[in-house]
Coordinates of C-alpha atoms in Angstrom, one line a residue:
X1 CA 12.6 -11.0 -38.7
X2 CA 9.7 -8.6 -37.3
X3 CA 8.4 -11.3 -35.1
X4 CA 11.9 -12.2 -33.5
X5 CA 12.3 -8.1 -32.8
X6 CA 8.5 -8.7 -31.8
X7 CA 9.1 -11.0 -29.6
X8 CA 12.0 -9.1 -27.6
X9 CA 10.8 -6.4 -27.3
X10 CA 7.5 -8.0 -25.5
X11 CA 10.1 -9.7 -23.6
X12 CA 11.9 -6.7 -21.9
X13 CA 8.7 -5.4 -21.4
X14 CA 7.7 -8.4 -19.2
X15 CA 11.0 -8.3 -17.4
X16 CA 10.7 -4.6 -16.7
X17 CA 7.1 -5.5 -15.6
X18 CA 7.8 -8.5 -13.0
X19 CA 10.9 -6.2 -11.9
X20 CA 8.4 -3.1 -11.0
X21 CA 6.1 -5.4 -9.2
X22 CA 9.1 -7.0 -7.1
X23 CA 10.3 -3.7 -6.0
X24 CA 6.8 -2.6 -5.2
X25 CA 6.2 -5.9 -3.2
X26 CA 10.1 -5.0 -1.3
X27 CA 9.2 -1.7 -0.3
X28 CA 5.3 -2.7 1.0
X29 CA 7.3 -5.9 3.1
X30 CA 10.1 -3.2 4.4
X31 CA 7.2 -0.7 5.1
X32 CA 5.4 -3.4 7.1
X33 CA 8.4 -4.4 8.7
X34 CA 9.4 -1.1 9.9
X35 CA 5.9 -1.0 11.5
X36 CA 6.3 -3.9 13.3
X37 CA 10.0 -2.3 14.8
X38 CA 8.4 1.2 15.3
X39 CA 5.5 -0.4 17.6
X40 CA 7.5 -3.1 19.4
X41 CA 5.2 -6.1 18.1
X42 CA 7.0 -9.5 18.4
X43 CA 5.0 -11.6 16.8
X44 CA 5.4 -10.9 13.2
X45 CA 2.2 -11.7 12.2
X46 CA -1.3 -10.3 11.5
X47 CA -2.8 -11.4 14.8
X48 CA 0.3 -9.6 16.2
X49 CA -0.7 -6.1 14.7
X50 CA -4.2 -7.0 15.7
X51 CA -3.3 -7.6 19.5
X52 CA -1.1 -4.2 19.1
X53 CA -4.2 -2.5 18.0
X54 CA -6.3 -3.5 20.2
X55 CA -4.1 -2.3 23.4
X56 CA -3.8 1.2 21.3
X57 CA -5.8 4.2 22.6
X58 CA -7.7 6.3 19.4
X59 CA -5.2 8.4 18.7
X60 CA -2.1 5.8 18.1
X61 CA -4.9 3.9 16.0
X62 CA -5.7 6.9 13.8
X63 CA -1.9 7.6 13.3
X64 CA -1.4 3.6 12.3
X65 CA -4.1 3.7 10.5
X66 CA -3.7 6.7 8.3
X67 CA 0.2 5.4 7.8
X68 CA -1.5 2.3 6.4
X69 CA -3.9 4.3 4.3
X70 CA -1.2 6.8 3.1
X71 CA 1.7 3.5 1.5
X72 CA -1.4 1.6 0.5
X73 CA -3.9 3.9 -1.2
X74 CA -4.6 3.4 -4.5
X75 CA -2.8 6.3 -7.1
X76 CA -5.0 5.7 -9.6
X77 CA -7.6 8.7 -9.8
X78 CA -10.1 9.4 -12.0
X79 CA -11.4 12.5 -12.9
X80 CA -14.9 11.8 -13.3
X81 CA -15.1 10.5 -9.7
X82 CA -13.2 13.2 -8.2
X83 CA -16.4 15.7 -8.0
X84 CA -19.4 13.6 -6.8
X85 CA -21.3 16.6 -5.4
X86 CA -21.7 18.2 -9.0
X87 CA -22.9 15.1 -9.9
X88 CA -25.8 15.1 -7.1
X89 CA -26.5 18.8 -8.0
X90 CA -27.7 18.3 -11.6

């Protein structure tokens, strides 16, 4: 009996898991998408974005590029690694 309720409940878990991850995956693909709308690129492809950036002046980069950094940067953040320069004053 306890490895059938085992067994389950491991499987909602995994269900729950691959669900999260799909969502994640949908919103990075609309994200992506709604770059490729916002900045008139045609080719929906990689070496389109990279042909887009290249005819970009600095500041339309820097404004792509933090966009980029702000929906993919990591959320994980660990404490001890948050204050390197008390670290290099000991």
């Amino acid at each position: 009996m306890k490895n059938s309720v085992l067994k389950g409940v491991l499987g909602a878990l995994a269900v729950a898991g691959v669900a999260m991850i799909a969502k994640k995956a949908i919103e990075r693909k609309r994200f992506v998408k709604g770059i490729f709308e916002e900045y008139g690129i045609k080719e929906k492809s990689p070496f389109g974005l990279a042909d887009k950036i290249r005819e970009m002046n600095e500041e339309q980069y820097q404004e792509l590029k933090g966009k980029f950094k702000k929906e993919f940067a990591s959320r994980c953040h660990h404490r001890g690694f948050e204050k390197k320069e008390d670290i290099a004053e000991a």
